[in-house]
XYZ file of C-alpha atoms in Angstrom:
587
model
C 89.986 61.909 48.507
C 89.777 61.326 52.204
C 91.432 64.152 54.246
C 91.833 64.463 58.557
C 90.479 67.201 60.805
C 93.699 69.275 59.730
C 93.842 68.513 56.515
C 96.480 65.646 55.406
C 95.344 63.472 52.714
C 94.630 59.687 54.162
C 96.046 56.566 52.352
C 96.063 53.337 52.957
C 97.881 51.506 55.837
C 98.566 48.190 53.806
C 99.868 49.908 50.621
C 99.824 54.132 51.118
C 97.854 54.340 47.433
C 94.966 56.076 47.253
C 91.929 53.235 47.174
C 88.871 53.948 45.242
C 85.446 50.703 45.276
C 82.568 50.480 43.694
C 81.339 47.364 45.520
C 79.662 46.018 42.114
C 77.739 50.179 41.197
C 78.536 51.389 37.557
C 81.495 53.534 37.003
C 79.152 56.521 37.237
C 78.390 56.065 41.075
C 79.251 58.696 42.678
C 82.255 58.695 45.343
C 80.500 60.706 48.263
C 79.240 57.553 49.270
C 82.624 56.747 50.954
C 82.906 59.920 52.789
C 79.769 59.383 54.881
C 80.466 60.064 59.107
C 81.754 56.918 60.581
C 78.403 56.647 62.723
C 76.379 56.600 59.713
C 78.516 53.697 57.956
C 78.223 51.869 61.335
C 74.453 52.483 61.270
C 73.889 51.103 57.176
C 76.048 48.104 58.363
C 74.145 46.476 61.180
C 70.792 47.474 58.841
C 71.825 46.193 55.255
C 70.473 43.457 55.391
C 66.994 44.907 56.944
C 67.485 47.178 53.783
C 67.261 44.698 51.579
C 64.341 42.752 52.503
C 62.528 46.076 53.145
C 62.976 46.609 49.732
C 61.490 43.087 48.326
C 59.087 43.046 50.586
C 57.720 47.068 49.506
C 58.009 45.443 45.820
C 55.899 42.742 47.082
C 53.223 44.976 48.704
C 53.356 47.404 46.341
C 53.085 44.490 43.465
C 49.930 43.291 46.021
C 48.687 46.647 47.034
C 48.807 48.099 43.345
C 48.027 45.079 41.302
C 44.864 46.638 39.273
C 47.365 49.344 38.721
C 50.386 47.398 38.048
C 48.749 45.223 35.439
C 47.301 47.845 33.759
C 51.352 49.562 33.444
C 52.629 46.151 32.657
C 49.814 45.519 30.006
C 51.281 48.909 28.289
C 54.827 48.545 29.002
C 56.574 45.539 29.883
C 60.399 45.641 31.293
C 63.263 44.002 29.681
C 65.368 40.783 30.404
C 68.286 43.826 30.609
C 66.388 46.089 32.986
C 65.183 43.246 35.305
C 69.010 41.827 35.063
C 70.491 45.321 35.764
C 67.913 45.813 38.408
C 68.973 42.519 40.368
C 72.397 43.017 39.966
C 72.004 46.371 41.309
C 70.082 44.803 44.831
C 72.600 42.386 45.298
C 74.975 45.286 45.297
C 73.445 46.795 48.192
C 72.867 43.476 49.365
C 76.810 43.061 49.496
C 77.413 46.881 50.249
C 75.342 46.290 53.569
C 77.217 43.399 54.659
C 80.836 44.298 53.785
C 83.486 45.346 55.855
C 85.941 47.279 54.729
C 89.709 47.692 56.909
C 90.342 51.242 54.898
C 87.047 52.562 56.464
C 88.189 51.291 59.768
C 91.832 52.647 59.759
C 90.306 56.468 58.065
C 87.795 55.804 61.578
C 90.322 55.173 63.924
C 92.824 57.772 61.872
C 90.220 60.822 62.677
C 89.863 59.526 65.949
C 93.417 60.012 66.567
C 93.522 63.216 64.709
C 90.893 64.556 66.724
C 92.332 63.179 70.234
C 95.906 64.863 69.011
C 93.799 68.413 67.972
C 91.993 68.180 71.594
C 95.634 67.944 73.300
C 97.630 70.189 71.456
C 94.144 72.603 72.300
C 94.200 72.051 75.974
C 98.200 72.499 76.187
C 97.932 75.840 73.774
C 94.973 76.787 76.124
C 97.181 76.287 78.879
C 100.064 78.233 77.989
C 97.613 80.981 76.873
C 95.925 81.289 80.405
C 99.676 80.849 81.799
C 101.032 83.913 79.280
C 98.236 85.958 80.369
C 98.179 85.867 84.057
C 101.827 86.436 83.963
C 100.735 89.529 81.681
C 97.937 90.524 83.903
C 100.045 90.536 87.084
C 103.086 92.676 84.939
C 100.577 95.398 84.467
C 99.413 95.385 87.876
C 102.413 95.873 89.228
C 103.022 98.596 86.964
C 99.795 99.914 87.699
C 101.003 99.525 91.367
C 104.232 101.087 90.709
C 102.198 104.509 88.603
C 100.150 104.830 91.655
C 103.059 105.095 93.947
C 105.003 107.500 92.071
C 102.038 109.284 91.480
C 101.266 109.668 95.032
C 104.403 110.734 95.756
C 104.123 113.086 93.042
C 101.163 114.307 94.817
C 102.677 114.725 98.360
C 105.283 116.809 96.767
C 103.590 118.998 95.481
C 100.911 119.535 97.992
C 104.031 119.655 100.538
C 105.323 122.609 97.949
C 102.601 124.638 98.173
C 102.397 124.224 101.537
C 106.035 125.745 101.526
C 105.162 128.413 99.125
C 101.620 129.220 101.284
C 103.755 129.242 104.163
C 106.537 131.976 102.242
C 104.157 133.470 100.913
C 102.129 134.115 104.676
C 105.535 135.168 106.156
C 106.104 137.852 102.944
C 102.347 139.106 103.582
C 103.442 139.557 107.593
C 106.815 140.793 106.453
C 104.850 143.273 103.934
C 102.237 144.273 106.505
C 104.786 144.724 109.117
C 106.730 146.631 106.949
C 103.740 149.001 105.638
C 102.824 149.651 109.164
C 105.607 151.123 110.175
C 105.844 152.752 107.214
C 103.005 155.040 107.696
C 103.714 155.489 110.836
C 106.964 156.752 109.459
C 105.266 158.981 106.580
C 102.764 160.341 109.143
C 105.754 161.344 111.515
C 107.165 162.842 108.318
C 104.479 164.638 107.238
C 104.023 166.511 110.909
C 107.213 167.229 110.644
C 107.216 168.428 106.884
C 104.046 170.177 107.759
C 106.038 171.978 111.220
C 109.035 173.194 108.788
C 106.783 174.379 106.153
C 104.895 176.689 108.795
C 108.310 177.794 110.238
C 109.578 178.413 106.423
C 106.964 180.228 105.430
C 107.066 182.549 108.706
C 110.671 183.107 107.637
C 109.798 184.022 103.555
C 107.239 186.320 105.011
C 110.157 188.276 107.013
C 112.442 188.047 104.695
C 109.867 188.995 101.818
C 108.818 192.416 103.869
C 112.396 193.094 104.453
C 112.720 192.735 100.695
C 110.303 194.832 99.766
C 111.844 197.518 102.007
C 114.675 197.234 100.137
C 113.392 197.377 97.135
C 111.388 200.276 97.815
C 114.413 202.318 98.965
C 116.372 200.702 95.827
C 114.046 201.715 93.812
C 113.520 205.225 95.001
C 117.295 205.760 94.393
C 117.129 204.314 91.240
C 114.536 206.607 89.939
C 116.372 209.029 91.141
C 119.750 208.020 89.474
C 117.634 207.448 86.065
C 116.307 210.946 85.718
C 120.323 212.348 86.381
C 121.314 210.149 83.924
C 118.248 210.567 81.505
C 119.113 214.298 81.596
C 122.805 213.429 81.145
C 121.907 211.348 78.026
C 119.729 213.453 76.176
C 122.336 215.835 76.509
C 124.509 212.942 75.267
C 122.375 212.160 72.438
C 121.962 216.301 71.322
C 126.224 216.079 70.849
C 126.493 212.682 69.287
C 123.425 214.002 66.866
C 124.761 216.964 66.279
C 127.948 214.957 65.884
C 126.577 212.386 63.559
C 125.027 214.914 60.933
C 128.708 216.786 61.036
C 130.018 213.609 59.923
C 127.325 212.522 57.669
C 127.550 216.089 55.585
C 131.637 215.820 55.631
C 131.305 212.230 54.663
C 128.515 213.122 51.357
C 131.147 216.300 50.814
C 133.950 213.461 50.643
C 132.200 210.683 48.692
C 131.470 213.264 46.059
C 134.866 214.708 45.568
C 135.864 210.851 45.288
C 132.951 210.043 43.198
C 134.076 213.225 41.100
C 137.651 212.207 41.198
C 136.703 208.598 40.191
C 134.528 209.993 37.316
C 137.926 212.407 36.232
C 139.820 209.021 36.705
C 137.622 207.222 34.481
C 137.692 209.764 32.336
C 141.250 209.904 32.341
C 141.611 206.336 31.786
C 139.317 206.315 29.143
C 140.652 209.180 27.104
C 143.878 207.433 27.696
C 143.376 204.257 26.615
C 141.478 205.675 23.428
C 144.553 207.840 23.028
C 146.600 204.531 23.283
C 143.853 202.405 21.289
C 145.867 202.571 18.087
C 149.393 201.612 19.562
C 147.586 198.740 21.529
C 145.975 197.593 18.409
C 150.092 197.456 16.997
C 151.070 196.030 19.947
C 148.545 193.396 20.274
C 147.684 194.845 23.612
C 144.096 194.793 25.257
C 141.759 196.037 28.135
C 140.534 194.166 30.544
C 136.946 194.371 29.095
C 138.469 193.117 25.952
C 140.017 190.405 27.634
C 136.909 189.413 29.349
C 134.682 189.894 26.417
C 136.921 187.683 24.087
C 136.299 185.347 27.242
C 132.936 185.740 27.199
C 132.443 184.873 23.531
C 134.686 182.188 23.434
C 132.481 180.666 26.026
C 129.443 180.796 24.858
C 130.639 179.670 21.250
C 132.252 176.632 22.862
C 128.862 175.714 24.895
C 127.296 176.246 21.561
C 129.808 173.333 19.640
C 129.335 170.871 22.606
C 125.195 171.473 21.997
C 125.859 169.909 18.497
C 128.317 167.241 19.756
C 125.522 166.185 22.643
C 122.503 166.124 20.194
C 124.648 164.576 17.265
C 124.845 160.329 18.974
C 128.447 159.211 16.864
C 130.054 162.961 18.089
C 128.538 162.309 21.509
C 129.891 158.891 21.357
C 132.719 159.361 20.506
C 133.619 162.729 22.675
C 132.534 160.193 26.209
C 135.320 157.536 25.349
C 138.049 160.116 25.332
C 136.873 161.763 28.561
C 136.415 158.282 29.951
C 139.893 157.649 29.340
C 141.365 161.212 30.445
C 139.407 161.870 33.761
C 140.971 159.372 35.304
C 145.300 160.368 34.133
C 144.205 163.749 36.081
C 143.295 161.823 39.220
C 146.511 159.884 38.843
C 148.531 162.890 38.948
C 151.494 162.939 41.439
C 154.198 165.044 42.383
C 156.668 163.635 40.436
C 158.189 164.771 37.166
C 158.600 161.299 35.097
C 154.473 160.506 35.885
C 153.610 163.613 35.217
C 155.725 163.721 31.322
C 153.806 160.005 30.905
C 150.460 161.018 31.775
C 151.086 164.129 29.718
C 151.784 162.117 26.525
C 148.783 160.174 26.997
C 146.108 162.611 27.286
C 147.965 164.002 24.214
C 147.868 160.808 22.248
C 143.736 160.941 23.399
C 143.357 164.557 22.326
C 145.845 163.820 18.627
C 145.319 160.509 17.765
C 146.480 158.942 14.178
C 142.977 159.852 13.131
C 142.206 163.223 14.108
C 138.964 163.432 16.118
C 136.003 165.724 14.371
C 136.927 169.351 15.347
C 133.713 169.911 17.096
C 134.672 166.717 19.482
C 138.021 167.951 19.755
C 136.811 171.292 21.563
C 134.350 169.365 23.864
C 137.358 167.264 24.927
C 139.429 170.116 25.178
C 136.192 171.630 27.504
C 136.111 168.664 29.332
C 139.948 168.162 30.126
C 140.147 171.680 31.210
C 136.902 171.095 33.928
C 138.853 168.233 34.753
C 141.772 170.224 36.396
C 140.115 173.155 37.877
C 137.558 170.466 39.707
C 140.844 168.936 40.626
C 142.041 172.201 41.588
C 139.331 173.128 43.345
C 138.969 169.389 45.584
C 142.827 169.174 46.388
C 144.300 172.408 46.426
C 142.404 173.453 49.507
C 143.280 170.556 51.539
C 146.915 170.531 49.728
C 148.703 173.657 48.340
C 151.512 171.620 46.497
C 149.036 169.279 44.891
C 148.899 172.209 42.599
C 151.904 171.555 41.074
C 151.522 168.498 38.711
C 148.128 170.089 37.763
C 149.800 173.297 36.588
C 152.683 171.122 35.062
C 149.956 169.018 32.873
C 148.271 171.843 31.856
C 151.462 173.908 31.036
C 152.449 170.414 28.749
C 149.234 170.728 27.142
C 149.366 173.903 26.365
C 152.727 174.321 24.858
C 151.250 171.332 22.807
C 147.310 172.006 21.396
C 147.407 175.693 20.782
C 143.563 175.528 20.594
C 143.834 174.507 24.579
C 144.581 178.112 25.500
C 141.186 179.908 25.019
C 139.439 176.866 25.970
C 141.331 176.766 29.261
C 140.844 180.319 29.723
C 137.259 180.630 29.126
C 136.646 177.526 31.357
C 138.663 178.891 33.985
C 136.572 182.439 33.737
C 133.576 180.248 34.024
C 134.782 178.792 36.952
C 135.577 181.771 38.988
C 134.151 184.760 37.597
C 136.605 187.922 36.134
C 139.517 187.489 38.926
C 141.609 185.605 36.300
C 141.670 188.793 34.149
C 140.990 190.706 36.358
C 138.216 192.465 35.868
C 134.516 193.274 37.992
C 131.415 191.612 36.091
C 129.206 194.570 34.326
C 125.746 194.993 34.844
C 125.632 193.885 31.414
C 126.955 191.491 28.990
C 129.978 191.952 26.563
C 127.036 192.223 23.858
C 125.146 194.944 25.459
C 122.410 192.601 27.083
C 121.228 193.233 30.113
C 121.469 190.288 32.482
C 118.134 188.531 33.309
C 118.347 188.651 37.311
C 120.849 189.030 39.678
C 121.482 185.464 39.968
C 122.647 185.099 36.284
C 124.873 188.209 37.079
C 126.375 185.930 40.020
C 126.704 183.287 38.280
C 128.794 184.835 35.426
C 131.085 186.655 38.436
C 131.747 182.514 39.547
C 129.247 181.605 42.554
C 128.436 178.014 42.292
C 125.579 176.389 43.561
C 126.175 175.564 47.906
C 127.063 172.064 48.673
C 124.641 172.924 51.617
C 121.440 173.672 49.344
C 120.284 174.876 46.648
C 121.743 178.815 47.685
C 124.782 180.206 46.045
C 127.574 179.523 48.285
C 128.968 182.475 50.011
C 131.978 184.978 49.075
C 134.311 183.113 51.719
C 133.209 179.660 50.042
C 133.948 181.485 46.452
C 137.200 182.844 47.679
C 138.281 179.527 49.087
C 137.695 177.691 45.507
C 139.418 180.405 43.025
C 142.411 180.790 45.673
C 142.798 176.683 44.747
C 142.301 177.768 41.010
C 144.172 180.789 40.631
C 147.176 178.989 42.482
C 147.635 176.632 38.982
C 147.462 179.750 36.939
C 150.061 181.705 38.663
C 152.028 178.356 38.370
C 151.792 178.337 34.959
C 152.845 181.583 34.473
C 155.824 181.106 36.780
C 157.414 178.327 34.146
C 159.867 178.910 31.575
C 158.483 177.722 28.740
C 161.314 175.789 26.416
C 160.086 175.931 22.800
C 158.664 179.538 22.527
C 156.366 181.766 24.354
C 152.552 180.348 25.057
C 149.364 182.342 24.014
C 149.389 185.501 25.701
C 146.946 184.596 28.527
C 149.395 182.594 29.975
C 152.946 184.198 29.649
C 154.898 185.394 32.867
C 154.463 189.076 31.938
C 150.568 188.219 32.884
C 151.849 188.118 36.124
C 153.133 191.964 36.241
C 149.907 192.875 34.355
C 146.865 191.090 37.032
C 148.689 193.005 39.830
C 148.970 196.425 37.916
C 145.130 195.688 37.117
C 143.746 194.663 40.401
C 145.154 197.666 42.098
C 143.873 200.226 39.826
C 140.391 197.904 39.928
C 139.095 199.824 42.940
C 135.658 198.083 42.768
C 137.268 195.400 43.517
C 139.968 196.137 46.678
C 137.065 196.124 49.370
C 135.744 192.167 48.448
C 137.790 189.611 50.363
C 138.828 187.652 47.616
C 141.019 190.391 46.256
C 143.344 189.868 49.380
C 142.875 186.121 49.307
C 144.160 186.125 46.011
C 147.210 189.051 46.203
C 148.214 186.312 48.768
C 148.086 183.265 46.468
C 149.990 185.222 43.656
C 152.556 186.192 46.143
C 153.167 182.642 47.709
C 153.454 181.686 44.418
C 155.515 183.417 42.715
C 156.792 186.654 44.393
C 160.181 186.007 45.183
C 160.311 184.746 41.564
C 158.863 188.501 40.632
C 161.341 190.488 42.323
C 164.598 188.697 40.299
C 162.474 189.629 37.682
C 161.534 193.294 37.721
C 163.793 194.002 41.084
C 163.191 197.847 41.827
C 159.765 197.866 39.915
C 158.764 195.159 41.365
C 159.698 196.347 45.054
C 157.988 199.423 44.650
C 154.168 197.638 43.685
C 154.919 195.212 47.196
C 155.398 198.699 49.166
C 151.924 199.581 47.421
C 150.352 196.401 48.301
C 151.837 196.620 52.069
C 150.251 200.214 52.065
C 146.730 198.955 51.013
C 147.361 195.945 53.723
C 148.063 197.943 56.400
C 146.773 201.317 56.331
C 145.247 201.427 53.158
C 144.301 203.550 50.029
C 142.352 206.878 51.643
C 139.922 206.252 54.909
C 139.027 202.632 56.104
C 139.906 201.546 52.122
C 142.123 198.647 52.994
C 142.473 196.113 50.857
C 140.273 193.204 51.276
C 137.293 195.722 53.242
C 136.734 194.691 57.077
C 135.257 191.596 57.217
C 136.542 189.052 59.173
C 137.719 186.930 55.962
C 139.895 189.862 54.384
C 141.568 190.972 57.637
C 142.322 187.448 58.038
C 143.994 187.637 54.153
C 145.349 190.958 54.728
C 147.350 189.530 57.463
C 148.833 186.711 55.469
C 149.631 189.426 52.396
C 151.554 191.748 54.987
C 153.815 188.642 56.402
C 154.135 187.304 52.944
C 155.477 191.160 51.501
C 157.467 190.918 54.662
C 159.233 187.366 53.476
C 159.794 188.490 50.420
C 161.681 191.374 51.371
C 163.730 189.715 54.042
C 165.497 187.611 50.985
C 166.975 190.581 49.770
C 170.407 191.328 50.664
């Protein structure tokens, strides 16, 4: 189909249809024919008809210029009345194509023509606007360009006119500087003739004054070689007397430690023969030594360390022993100073330790072990800090005790452990209560209650000791002070212990020269010492005026009670004013 320079499909401009001729060709001819360049239609038109007589007259010559040839074809083959029909029909065809003139062609010729005048215009305006669009755009960006260069020469001058201003500074700091160093060493050489002038005129002056010294000296020294060998003489006479002196003393003091070594020995003696004179109505009485006391101790101990060896290596036992003391540490922490809390926490350490199901008896003693650590720890923490703290702890305990009669040795073992033989009292051995000799000293200190230093891995020292079994002791004498309501307690921890620890302390006399002994005469007196004399009145007044005698002048030469460091004269102090309140309530 015909189509313009842009594309838009040509009809015709009688009837807008789409027109298709053959001019006379078969239905096979091929359309391209049609779509030929207007200059070669106009070309075939003004020649058709040259075309077609060129073409007879070639068949002519050709028929004249090839006869022999022709005849020879012809005698062979000979064309038929179709083929010479079809073949005039098809040169008057061309015959007619040549001279026919055909409107459609001339309106398609005169169409393009338009089309192409129209493209040309619309080119020349578009070219127009495009040269127009980019001279405006070229003369934007040189004014821009312009306007860059200006600011950036102005950018330029600004700086070079600030470092011009910052040359110029820094020319007027260099002057400044240079002006400044000038006279400054000008200054430091002034100085240093000066310096230089004193110097000379000080060290004329140290000379004098250093040979006037030395005169001095000399004649200071002359008398004090002389005053030396006076007093040399004078001391070596000195030293002969205090010699002479000092062995006097030493043989009286050797003469006096024996008699007291010999009169200890008799005492011991005495004691001895006594108390195996008295061994039989003790043994009626239920009466014991102190050893006794502290070897029952002992061996209660160590057979209760061996039943919580069992309960740790045995898991149910262990299991079960670490719920109850996870529920009972914390009642003792609880503790207050009043009497309802205390009766409540009481009842439920009790419904711990005696539960509907009674606990294995092994597990009962390491709970009974562990309750009893419990309070002297607590003891030990609080009491220092706060003396009546001591109070609910010795009320819980007492509660206990008067209800788990198996409590008693427990608590009394573990409170021997804690602080050594001053609960009895009695002074460690060099032995065991078996007969076995200790394996070093340390295990000996151990057993007499030194803990391990919060400072290290030393034992802590006799004032640190002292300090922790005042705290402890303090809950025992409280428990001894109450009045039990529902029948005496084991005999560990009945008020007549009271009467008994004194008696035995003060005929201990191992044990009067340590420090704690005083620290802890004063505990038992705060505690319960007015308490003591509406007990045993007369008897009782008579062991204070003992105790204020050991306090205060004491038992034979320098034998005071608590010895002379600074730590027992501090304690004997507070025993004297505490004998001294005591008294002063009497009327």
């Amino acid at each position: 189909m015909p189509t313009n320079t842009f594309g838009a499909v040509m009809t015709s401009p009688t009837s807008g249809l789409l027109r298709r001729s053959t001019y006379g060709l078969p239905s096979h001819f091929d359309d391209s024919d049609c779509d030929s360049d207007s200059d070669v239609i106009d070309d075939t038109d003004s020649s058709d008809e040259s075309l077609s007589y060129s073409i007879s007259d070639d068949e002519t010559s050709s028929d004249s210029e090839d006869e022999p040839f022709s005849r020879s074809t012809l005698s062979k083959s000979q064309r038929s009345p179709d083929e010479v029909q079809q073949l005039a029909e098809t040169l008057a065809s061309i015959r007619l194509r040549t001279r026919h003139h055909d409107p459609y062609e001339d309106w398609e010729r005169q169409t393009r023509k338009d089309a192409f005048a129209t493209a040309r215009k619309e080119l020349s305006a578009s070219n127009t606007q495009f040269q127009t669009e980019q001279e405006r755009l070229c003369l934007e960006e040189s004014r821009k360009l312009v306007a860059q260069h200006d600011k950036r020469i102005s950018e330029v001058r600004s700086w070079l006119e600030n470092r011009r201003s910052e040359a110029q500074k820094n020319r007027e700091a260099l002057i400044q500087a240079w002006t400044a160093r000038k006279s400054q060493l000008w200054n430091d050489v002034k100085e240093g003739i000066r310096y230089q002038e004193e110097k000379i005129a000080r060290e004329l002056e140290e000379e004098k004054k250093r040979k006037e010294e030395e005169e001095r000296q000399r004649r200071e020294e002359e008398l004090r070689r002389t005053l030396a060998e006076a007093k040399r003489r004078e001391e070596a006479e000195k030293m002969k007397k205090e010699e002479e002196e000092r062995l006097r003393q030493e043989e009286e003091l050797k003469k006096k430690e024996n008699i007291e070594q010999q009169t200890q020995q008799q005492e011991q003696r005495q004691k001895k023969e006594f108390l195996e004179a008295e061994k039989a109505s003790r043994e009626q009485l239920g009466l014991k030594t102190e050893f006794m006391n502290w070897a029952d101790t002992r061996y209660h101990l160590k057979s209760l360390k061996a039943e919580i060896a069992i309960v740790k290596a045995d898991r149910n036992l262990r299991a079960a022993w670490g719920n109850c003391r996870r529920h009972i540490k914390p009642k003792v922490g609880q503790l207050t100073n009043d009497l309802n809390a205390i009766q409540a926490i009481s009842q439920e350490v009790l419904n711990v330790l005696r539960p509907p199901t009674p606990h294995d008896f092994r597990v009962f003693l390491a709970i009974l072990s562990s309750f009893a650590k419990d309070i002297l720890l607590q003891a030990e923490v609080e009491i220092t800090a706060e003396k009546r703290s001591a109070i609910p702890l010795a009320q819980l305990t007492f509660n206990i005790l008067a209800s788990v009669p198996e409590f008693a040795d427990v608590f009394f073992a573990k409170l021997v452990q804690r602080v050594g033989g001053w609960p009895i009292p009695y002074a460690v051995p060099n032995q065991d209560y078996d007969g076995r000799k200790w394996e070093n000293n340390e295990e000996r200190l151990k057993v007499m209650g030194f803990r391990k230093s919060e400072e290290g891995n030393a034992l802590e020292s006799e004032a640190e000791l002292s300090s922790r079994a005042a705290g402890i002791m303090r809950v025992y004498f409280l428990i001894l002070q109450i009045n039990p309501p529902h029948g005496p307690l084991s005999p560990m921890f009945q008020t007549t212990r009271y009467w008994s620890w004194f008696a035995r302390i003060l005929d201990e006399k191992s044990l009067m020269q340590s420090p704690i002994t005083a620290e802890l005469i004063y505990t038992a007196l705060n505690v319960m010492g007015h308490d003591a004399l509406q007990i045993w009145g007369g008897q009782w007044i008579k062991l204070l005026a003992l105790i204020y005698e050991g306090v205060t002048v004491g038992f034979g030469s320098n034998r005071c009670i608590g010895g002379q460091t600074p730590e027992g004269r501090a304690s004997r102090v507070r025993v004297q004013l505490e004998i001294e309140r005591i008294m002063s309530t009497i009327t």
